[in-house]
Tab-separated table of C-alpha atoms and ligand atoms in Angstrom:
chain	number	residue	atom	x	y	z
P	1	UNK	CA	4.179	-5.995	-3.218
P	2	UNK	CA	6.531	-9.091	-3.145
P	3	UNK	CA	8.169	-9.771	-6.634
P	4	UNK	CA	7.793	-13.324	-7.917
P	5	UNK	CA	11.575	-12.955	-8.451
P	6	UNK	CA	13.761	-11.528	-5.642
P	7	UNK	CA	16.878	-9.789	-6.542
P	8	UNK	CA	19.098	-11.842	-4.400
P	9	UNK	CA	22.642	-10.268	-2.920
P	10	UNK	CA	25.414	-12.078	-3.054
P	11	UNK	CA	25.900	-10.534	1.047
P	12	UNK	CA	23.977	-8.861	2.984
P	13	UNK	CA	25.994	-6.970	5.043
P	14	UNK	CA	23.189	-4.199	5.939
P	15	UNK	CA	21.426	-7.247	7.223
P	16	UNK	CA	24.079	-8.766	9.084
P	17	UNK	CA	24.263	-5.499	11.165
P	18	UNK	CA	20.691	-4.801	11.318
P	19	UNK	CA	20.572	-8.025	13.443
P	20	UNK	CA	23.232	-6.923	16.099
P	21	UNK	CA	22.765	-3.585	15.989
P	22	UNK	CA	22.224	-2.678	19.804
P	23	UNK	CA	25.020	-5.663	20.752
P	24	UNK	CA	27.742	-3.699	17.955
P	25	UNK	CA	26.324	0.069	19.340
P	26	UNK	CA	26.715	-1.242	22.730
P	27	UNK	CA	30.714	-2.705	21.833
P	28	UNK	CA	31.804	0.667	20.502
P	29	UNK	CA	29.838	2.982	23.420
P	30	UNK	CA	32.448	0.039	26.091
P	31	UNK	CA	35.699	1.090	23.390
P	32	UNK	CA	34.426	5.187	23.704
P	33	UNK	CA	34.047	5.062	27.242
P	34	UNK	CA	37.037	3.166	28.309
P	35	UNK	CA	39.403	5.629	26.633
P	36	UNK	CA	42.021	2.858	25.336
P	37	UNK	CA	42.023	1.841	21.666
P	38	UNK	CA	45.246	-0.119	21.273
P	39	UNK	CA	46.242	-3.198	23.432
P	40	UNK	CA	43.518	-2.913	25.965
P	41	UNK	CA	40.824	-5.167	27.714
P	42	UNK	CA	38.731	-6.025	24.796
P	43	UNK	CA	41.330	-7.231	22.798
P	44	UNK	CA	42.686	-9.437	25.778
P	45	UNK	CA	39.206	-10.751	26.318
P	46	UNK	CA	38.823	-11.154	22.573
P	47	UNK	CA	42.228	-13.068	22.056
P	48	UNK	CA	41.261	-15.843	25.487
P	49	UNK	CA	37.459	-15.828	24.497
P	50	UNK	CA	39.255	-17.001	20.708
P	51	UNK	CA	41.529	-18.745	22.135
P	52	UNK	CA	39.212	-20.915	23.908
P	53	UNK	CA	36.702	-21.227	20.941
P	54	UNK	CA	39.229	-22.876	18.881
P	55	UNK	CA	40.446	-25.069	21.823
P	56	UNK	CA	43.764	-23.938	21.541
P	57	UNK	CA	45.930	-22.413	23.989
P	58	UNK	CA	46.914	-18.778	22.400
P	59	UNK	CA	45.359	-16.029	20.314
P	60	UNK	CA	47.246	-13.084	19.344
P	61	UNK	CA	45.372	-10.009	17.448
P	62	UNK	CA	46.885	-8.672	14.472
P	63	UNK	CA	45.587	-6.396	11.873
P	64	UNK	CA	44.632	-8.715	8.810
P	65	UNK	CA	44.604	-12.594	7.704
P	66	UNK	CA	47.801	-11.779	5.180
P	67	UNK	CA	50.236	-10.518	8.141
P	68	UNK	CA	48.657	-13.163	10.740
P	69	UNK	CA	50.308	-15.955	8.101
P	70	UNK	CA	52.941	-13.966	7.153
P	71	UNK	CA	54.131	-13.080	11.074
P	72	UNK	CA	53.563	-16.859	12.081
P	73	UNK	CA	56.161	-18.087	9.478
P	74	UNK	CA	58.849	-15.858	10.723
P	75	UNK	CA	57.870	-16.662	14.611
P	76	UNK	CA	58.640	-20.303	13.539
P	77	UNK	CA	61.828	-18.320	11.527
P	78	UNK	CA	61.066	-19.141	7.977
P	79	UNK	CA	62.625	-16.860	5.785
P	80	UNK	CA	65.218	-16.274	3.030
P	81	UNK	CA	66.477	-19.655	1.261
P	82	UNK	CA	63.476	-21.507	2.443
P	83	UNK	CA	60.692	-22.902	0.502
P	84	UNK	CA	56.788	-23.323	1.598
P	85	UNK	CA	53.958	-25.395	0.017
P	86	UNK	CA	51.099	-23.748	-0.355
P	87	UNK	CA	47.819	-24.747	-2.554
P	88	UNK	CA	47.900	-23.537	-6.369
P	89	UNK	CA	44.030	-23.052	-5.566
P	90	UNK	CA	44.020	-20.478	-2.780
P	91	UNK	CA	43.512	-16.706	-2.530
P	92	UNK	CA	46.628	-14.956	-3.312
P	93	UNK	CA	47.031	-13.701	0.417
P	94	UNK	CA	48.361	-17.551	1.340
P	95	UNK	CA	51.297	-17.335	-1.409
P	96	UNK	CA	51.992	-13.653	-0.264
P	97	UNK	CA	52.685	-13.982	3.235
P	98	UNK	CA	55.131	-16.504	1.826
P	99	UNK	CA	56.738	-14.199	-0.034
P	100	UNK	CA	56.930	-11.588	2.803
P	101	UNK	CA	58.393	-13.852	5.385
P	102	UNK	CA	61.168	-13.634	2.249
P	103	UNK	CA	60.385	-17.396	1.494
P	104	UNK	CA	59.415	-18.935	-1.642
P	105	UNK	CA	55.880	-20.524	-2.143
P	106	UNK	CA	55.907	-23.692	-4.220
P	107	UNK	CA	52.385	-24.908	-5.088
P	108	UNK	CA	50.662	-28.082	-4.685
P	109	UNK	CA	47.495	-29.234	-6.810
P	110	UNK	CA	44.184	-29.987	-5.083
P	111	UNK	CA	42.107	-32.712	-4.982
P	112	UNK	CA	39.540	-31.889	-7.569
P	113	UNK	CA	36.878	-32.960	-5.383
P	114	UNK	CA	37.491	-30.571	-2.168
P	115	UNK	CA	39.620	-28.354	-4.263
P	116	UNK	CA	42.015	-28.324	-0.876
P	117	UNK	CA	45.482	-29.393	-0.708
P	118	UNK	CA	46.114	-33.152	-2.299
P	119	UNK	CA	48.338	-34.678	0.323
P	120	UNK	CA	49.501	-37.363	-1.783
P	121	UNK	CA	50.906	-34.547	-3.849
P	122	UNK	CA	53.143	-32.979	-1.132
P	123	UNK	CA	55.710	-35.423	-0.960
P	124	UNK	CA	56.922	-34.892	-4.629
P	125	UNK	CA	57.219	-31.003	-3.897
P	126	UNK	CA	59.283	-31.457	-0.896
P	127	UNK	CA	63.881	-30.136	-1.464
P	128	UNK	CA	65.869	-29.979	0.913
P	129	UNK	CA	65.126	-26.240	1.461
P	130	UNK	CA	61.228	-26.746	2.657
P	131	UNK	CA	60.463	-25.935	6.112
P	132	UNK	CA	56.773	-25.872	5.886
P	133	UNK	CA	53.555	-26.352	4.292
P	134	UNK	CA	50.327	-24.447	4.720
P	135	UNK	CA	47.190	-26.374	4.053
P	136	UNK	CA	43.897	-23.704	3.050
P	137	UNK	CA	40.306	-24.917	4.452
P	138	UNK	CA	39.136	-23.259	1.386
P	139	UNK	CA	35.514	-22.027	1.357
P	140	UNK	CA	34.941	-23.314	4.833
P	141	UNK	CA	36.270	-26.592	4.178
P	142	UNK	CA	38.357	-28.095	6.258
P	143	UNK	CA	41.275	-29.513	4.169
P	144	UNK	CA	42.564	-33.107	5.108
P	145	UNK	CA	45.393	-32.492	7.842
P	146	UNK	CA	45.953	-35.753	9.265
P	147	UNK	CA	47.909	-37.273	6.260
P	148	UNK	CA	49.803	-33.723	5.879
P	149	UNK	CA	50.816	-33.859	9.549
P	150	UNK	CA	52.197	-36.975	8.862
P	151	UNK	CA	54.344	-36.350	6.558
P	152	UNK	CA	55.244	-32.830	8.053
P	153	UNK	CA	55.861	-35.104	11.284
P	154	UNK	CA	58.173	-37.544	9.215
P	155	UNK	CA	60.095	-34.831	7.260
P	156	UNK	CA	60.505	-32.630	9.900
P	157	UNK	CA	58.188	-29.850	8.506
P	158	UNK	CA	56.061	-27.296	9.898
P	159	UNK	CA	51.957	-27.256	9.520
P	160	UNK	CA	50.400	-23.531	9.053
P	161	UNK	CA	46.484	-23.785	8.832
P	162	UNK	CA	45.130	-20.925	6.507
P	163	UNK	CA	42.008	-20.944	8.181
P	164	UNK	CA	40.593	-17.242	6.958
P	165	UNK	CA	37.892	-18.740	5.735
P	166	UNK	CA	37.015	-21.599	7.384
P	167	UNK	CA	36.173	-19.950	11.528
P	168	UNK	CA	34.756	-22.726	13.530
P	169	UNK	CA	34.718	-25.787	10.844
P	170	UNK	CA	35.873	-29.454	12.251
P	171	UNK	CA	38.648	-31.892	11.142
P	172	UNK	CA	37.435	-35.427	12.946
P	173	UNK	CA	35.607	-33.376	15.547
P	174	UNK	CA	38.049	-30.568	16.110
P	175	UNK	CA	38.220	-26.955	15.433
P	176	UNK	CA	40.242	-25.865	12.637
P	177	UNK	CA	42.909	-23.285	14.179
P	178	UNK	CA	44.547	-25.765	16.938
P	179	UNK	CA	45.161	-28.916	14.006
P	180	UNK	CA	48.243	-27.937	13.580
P	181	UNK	CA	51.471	-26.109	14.822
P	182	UNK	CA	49.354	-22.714	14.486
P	183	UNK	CA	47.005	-20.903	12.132
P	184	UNK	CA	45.786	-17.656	10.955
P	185	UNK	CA	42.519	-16.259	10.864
P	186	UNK	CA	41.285	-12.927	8.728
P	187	UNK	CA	38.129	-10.853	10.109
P	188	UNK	CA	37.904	-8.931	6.946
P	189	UNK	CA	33.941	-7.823	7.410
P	190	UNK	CA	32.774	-10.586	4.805
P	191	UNK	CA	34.408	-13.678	6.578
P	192	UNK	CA	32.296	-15.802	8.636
P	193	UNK	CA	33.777	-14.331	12.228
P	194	UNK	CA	34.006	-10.424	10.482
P	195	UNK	CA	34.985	-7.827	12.112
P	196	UNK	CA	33.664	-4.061	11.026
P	197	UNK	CA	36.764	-3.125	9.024
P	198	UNK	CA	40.408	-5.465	8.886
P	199	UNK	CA	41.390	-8.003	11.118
P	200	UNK	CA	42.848	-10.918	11.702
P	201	UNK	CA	44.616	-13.519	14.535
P	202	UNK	CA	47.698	-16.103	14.892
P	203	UNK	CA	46.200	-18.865	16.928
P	204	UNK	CA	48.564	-21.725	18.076
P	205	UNK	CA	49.197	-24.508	21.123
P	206	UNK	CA	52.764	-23.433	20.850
P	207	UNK	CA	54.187	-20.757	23.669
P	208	UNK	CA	57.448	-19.701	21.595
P	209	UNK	CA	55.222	-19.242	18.356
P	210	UNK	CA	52.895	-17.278	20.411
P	211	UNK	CA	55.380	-14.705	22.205
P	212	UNK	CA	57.199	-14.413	18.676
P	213	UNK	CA	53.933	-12.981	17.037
P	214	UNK	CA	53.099	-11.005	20.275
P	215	UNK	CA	56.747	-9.323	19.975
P	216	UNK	CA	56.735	-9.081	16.256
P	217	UNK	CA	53.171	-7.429	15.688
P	218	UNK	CA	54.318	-4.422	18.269
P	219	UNK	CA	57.369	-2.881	16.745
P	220	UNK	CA	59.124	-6.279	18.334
P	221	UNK	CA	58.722	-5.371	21.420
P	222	UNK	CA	58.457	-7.525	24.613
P	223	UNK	CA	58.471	-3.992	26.475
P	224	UNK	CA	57.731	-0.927	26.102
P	225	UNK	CA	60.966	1.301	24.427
P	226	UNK	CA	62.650	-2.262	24.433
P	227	UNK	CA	63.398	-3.607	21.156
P	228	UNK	CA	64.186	-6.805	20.620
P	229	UNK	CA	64.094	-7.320	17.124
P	230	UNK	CA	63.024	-4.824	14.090
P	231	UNK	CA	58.898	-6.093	14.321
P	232	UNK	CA	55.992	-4.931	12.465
P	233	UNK	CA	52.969	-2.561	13.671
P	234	UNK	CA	50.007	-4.855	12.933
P	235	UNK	CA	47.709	-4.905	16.092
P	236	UNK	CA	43.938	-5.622	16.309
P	237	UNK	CA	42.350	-2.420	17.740
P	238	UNK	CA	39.809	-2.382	20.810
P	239	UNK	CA	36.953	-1.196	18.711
P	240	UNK	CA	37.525	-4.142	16.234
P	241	UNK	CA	37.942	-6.746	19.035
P	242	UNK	CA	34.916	-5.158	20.587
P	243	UNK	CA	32.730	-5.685	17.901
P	244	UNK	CA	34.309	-9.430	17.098
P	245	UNK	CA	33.375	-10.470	20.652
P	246	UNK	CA	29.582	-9.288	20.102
P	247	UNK	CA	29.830	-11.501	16.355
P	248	UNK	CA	31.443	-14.649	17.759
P	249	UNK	CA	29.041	-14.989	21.014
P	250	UNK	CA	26.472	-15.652	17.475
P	251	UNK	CA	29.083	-17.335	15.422
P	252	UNK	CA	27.921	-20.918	15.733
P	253	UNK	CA	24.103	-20.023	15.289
P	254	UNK	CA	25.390	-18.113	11.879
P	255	UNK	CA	27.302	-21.097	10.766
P	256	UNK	CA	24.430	-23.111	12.048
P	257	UNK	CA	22.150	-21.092	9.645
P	258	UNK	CA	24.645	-21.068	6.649
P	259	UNK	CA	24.785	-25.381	7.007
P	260	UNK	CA	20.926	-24.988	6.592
P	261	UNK	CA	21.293	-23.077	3.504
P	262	UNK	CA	24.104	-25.469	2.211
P	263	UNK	CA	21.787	-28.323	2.881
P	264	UNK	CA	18.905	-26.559	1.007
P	265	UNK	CA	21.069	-26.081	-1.773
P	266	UNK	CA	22.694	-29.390	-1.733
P	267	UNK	CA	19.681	-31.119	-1.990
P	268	UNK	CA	17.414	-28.795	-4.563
P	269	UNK	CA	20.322	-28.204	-6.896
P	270	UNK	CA	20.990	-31.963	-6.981
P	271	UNK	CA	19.006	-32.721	-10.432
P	272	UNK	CA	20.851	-29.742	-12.019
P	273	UNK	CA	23.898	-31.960	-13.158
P	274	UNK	CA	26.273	-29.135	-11.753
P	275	UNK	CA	29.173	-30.548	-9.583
P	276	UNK	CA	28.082	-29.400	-6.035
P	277	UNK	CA	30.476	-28.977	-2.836
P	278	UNK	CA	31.563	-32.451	-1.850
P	279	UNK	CA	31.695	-33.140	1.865
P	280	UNK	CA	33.948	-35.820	2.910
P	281	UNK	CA	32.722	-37.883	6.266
P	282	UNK	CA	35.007	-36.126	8.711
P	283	UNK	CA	34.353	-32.678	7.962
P	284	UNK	CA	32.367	-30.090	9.216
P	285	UNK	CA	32.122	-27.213	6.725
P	286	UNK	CA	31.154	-23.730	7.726
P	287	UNK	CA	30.061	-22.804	4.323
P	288	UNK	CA	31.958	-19.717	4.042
P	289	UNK	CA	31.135	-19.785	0.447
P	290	UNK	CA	28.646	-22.065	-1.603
P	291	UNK	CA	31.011	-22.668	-4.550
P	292	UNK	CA	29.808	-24.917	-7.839
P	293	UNK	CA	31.124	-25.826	-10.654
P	294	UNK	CA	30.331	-25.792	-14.391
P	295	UNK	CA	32.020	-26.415	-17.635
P	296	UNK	CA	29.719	-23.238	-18.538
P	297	UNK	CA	30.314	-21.583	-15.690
P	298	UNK	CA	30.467	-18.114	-17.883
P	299	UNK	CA	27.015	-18.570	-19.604
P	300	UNK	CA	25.670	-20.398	-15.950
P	301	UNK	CA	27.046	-16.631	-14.059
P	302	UNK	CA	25.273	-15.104	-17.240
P	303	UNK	CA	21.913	-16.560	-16.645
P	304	UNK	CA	21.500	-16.060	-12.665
P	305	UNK	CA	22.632	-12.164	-13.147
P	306	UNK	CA	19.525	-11.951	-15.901
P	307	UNK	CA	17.470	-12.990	-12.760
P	308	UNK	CA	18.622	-10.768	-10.409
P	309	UNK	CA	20.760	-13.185	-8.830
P	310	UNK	CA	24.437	-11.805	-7.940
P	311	UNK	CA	26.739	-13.922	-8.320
P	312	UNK	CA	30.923	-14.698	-7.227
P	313	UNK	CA	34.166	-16.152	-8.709
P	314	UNK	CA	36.732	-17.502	-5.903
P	315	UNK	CA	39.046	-16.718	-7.677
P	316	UNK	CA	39.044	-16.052	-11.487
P	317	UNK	CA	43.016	-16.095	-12.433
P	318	UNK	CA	45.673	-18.710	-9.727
P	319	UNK	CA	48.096	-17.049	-8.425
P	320	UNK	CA	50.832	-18.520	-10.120
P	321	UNK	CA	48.662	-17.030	-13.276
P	322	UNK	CA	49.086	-13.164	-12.117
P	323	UNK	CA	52.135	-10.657	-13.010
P	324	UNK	CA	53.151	-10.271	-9.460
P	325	UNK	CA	54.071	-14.230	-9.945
P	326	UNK	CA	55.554	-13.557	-13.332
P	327	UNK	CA	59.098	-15.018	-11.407
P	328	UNK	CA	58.190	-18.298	-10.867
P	329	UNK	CA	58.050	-18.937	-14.852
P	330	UNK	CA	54.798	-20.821	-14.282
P	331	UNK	CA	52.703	-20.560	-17.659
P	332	UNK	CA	49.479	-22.471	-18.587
P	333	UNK	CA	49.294	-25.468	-18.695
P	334	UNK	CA	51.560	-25.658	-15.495
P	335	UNK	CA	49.217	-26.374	-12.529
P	336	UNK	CA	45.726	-27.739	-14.781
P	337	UNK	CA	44.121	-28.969	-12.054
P	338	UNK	CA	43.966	-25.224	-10.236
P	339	UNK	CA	43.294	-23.565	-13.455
P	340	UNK	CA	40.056	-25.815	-14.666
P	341	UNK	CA	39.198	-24.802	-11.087
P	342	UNK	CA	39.331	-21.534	-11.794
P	343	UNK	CA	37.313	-21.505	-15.174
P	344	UNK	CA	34.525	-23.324	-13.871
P	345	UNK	CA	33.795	-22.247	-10.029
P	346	UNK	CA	31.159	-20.329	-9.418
P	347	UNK	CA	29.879	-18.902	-5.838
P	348	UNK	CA	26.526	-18.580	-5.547
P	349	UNK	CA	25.034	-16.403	-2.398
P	350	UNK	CA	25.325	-17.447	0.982
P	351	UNK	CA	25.350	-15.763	4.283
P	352	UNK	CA	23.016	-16.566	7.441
P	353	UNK	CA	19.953	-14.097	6.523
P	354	UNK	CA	19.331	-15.900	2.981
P	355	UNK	CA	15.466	-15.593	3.315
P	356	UNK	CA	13.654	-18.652	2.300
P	357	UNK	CA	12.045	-16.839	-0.891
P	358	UNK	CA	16.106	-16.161	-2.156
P	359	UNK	CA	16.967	-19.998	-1.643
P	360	UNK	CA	13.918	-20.716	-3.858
P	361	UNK	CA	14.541	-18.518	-6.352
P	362	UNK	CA	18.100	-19.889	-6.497
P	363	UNK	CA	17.749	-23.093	-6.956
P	364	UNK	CA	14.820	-22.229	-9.649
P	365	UNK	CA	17.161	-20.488	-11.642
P	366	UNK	CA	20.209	-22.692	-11.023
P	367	UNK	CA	18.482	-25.912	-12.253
P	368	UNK	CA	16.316	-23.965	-15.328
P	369	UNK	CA	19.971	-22.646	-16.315
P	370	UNK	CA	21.597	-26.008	-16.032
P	371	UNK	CA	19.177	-27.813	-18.229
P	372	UNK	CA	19.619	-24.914	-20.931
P	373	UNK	CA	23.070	-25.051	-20.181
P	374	UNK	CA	24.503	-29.028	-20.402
Q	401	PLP	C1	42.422	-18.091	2.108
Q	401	PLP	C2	42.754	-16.706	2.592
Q	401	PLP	N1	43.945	-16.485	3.180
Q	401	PLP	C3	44.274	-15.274	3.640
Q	401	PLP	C4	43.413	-14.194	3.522
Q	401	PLP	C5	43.897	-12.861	3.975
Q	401	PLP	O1	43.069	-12.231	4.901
Q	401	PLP	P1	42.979	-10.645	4.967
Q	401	PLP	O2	42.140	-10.177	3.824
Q	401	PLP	O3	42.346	-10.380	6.288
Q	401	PLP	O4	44.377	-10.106	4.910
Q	401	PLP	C6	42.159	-14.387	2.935
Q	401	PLP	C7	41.151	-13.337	2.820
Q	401	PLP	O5	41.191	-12.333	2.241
Q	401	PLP	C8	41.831	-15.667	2.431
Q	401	PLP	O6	40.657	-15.884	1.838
């Protein structure tokens, strides 16, 4: 019997596999039968088949989105003494691999509107000991690069794209991943390219970037038993790459589904009076997440759970708000514009097998709660 009120996931995972079952089964039967799990054929196929998706030259495997970042800044030998922009509205994994290259992050405020990087902002953040600034397409936005490559151009900076979330979304036409001098990627399972466990990639146009992060994710070695410098061990296995080939040969008929949601919810949630994603005219979103925002965001989260409808915050505290930033002596009050953000966001579900009935009973509940609510 089919309820009159769904209880609506905020993923579907179970469902996401259900659909490429005998493609995923068939992946890990070509990983058990080929007898090589590390640095093999699927991830080279993986890396060029990336690679090529994001029209960009290189694609090196590495085990998660954090050390993807964090091994990119010290290929392009960022490090100690140095300072890095970052968002003050990101995940905390951008300001980390910051902090692991041995670099400071200093944050810049969004624009309240895309709630990505503010590039009029960057300027006044920039000392004489900045060497680079990484710009987040946050939720599957694509933040606005040209203006930051412009100054990074004029002040002799270099551009990291944090594109974890953001896997196949266009800047004027072009893929995120190959805007800028390189990017990293995450796989974790619930990103829009996911793999079945961690993973993540450096992808860049640059050769010397490319061998750097090739060297420095195997124990820095160029060779085997030859060690250049002291690297890391963060590799993306066979059975993961295996798998992530099967999930991007559907990735732009999932992001194709998840703009159909988007424009489903756009559209019915528009009487609510709840500030909905804002899409500026060059950018193609890949909806990673479906993120709006209320000045009752609590009591809005409230409501949808009392209808069965689960519910995300991305991300409840900035990180210049959590202990492990206690150093940076950055209190409330310091970065407003990030922390309204975070009081009032609120991701709502979204992930290519919504069913029609869930997008309904959504937006039902959304627009009843609203009118309660404002
Ligand atoms: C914006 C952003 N950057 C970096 C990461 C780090 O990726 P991972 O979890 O694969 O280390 C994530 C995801 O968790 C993210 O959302």
């Amino acid at each position: 019997v089919k309820s009159a009120n769904p209880a609506v996931p905020f993923l579907d995972v179970g469902a996401m596999h259900a659909e490429l079952r005998s493609r995923l089964d068939a992946a890990y039967g070509r990983v058990m039968d080929s007898n090589c799990l590390i640095l093999g054929p699927e991830l080279e196929a993986f890396e060029r088949e990336f690679a090529q998706y994001c029209g960009a030259k290189h694609c090196i495997g590495v085990g998660n989105g954090l050390d993807a970042l964090f091994l990119a800044l010290k290929a392009m030998l960022i490090g100690p003494g140095h300072e890095v922009l970052v968002p003050s509205n990101t995940y905390i994994a951008t300001w980390l691999a910051v902090s692991y290259a041995g670099a400071t992050p200093v944050p810049v405020e969004p624009d309240p509107r895309t709630y990505n990087l503010d590039p009029q902002r960057i300027e006044a953040a920039i000392t004489a000991r900045t060497r680079a600034i990484i710009p987040v397409h946050l939720y599957g936005q694509p933040a606005d690069m040209d203006p930051i490559l412009q100054i990074a151009r004029r002040r002799g900076l270099r551009v990291l794209e944090d594109a974890a979330q953001a896997h196949g979304a266009r800047y004027k036409g072009r893929r995120v991943g190959a805007l800028a001098d390189a990017a990293g990627f995450s796989f974790y399972p619930a990103k829009n390219l996911g793999a079945l466990g961690d993973g993540g990639a450096v992808v860049t146009n640059d050769a010397d970037v490319a061998m750097a992060v090739r060297v420095l994710r195997n124990y820095g070695s160029p060779f085997k038993y030859d060690h250049a410098v002291k690297g890391h061990n963060s590799r993306l296995d066979e059975l993961q790459a295996a798998f992530l080939r099967e999930k991007l040969a559907v990735l732009d008929d999932w992001n194709a589904r998840r703009s159909h949601i988007a424009r489903r919810l756009l559209d019915g949630l528009a009487p609510s009076g709840l500030q909905l994603p804002y899409v500026p005219a060059w950018a193609e979103p890949v909806w990673h997440l479906f993120v709006v925002r209320s000045a009752a965001r609590d009591a809005l989260r409230s409501a949808l759970t009392g209808r069965g409808i689960a519910t995300m915050v991305h991300y409840p505290v900035p990180p210049h708000r959590q202990p492990a930033y206690r150093e940076l002596g950055l209190g409330e009050g310091a970065l407003p514009i990030a922390e309204a953000i975070h009081r009032e966001v609120l991701s709502l579900p979204m992930f290519p097998q919504l069913k029609a009935e869930h997008l309904h009973h959504i937006v039902g509940a959304c627009v009843d709660a609203a009118r309660q609510l404002h």
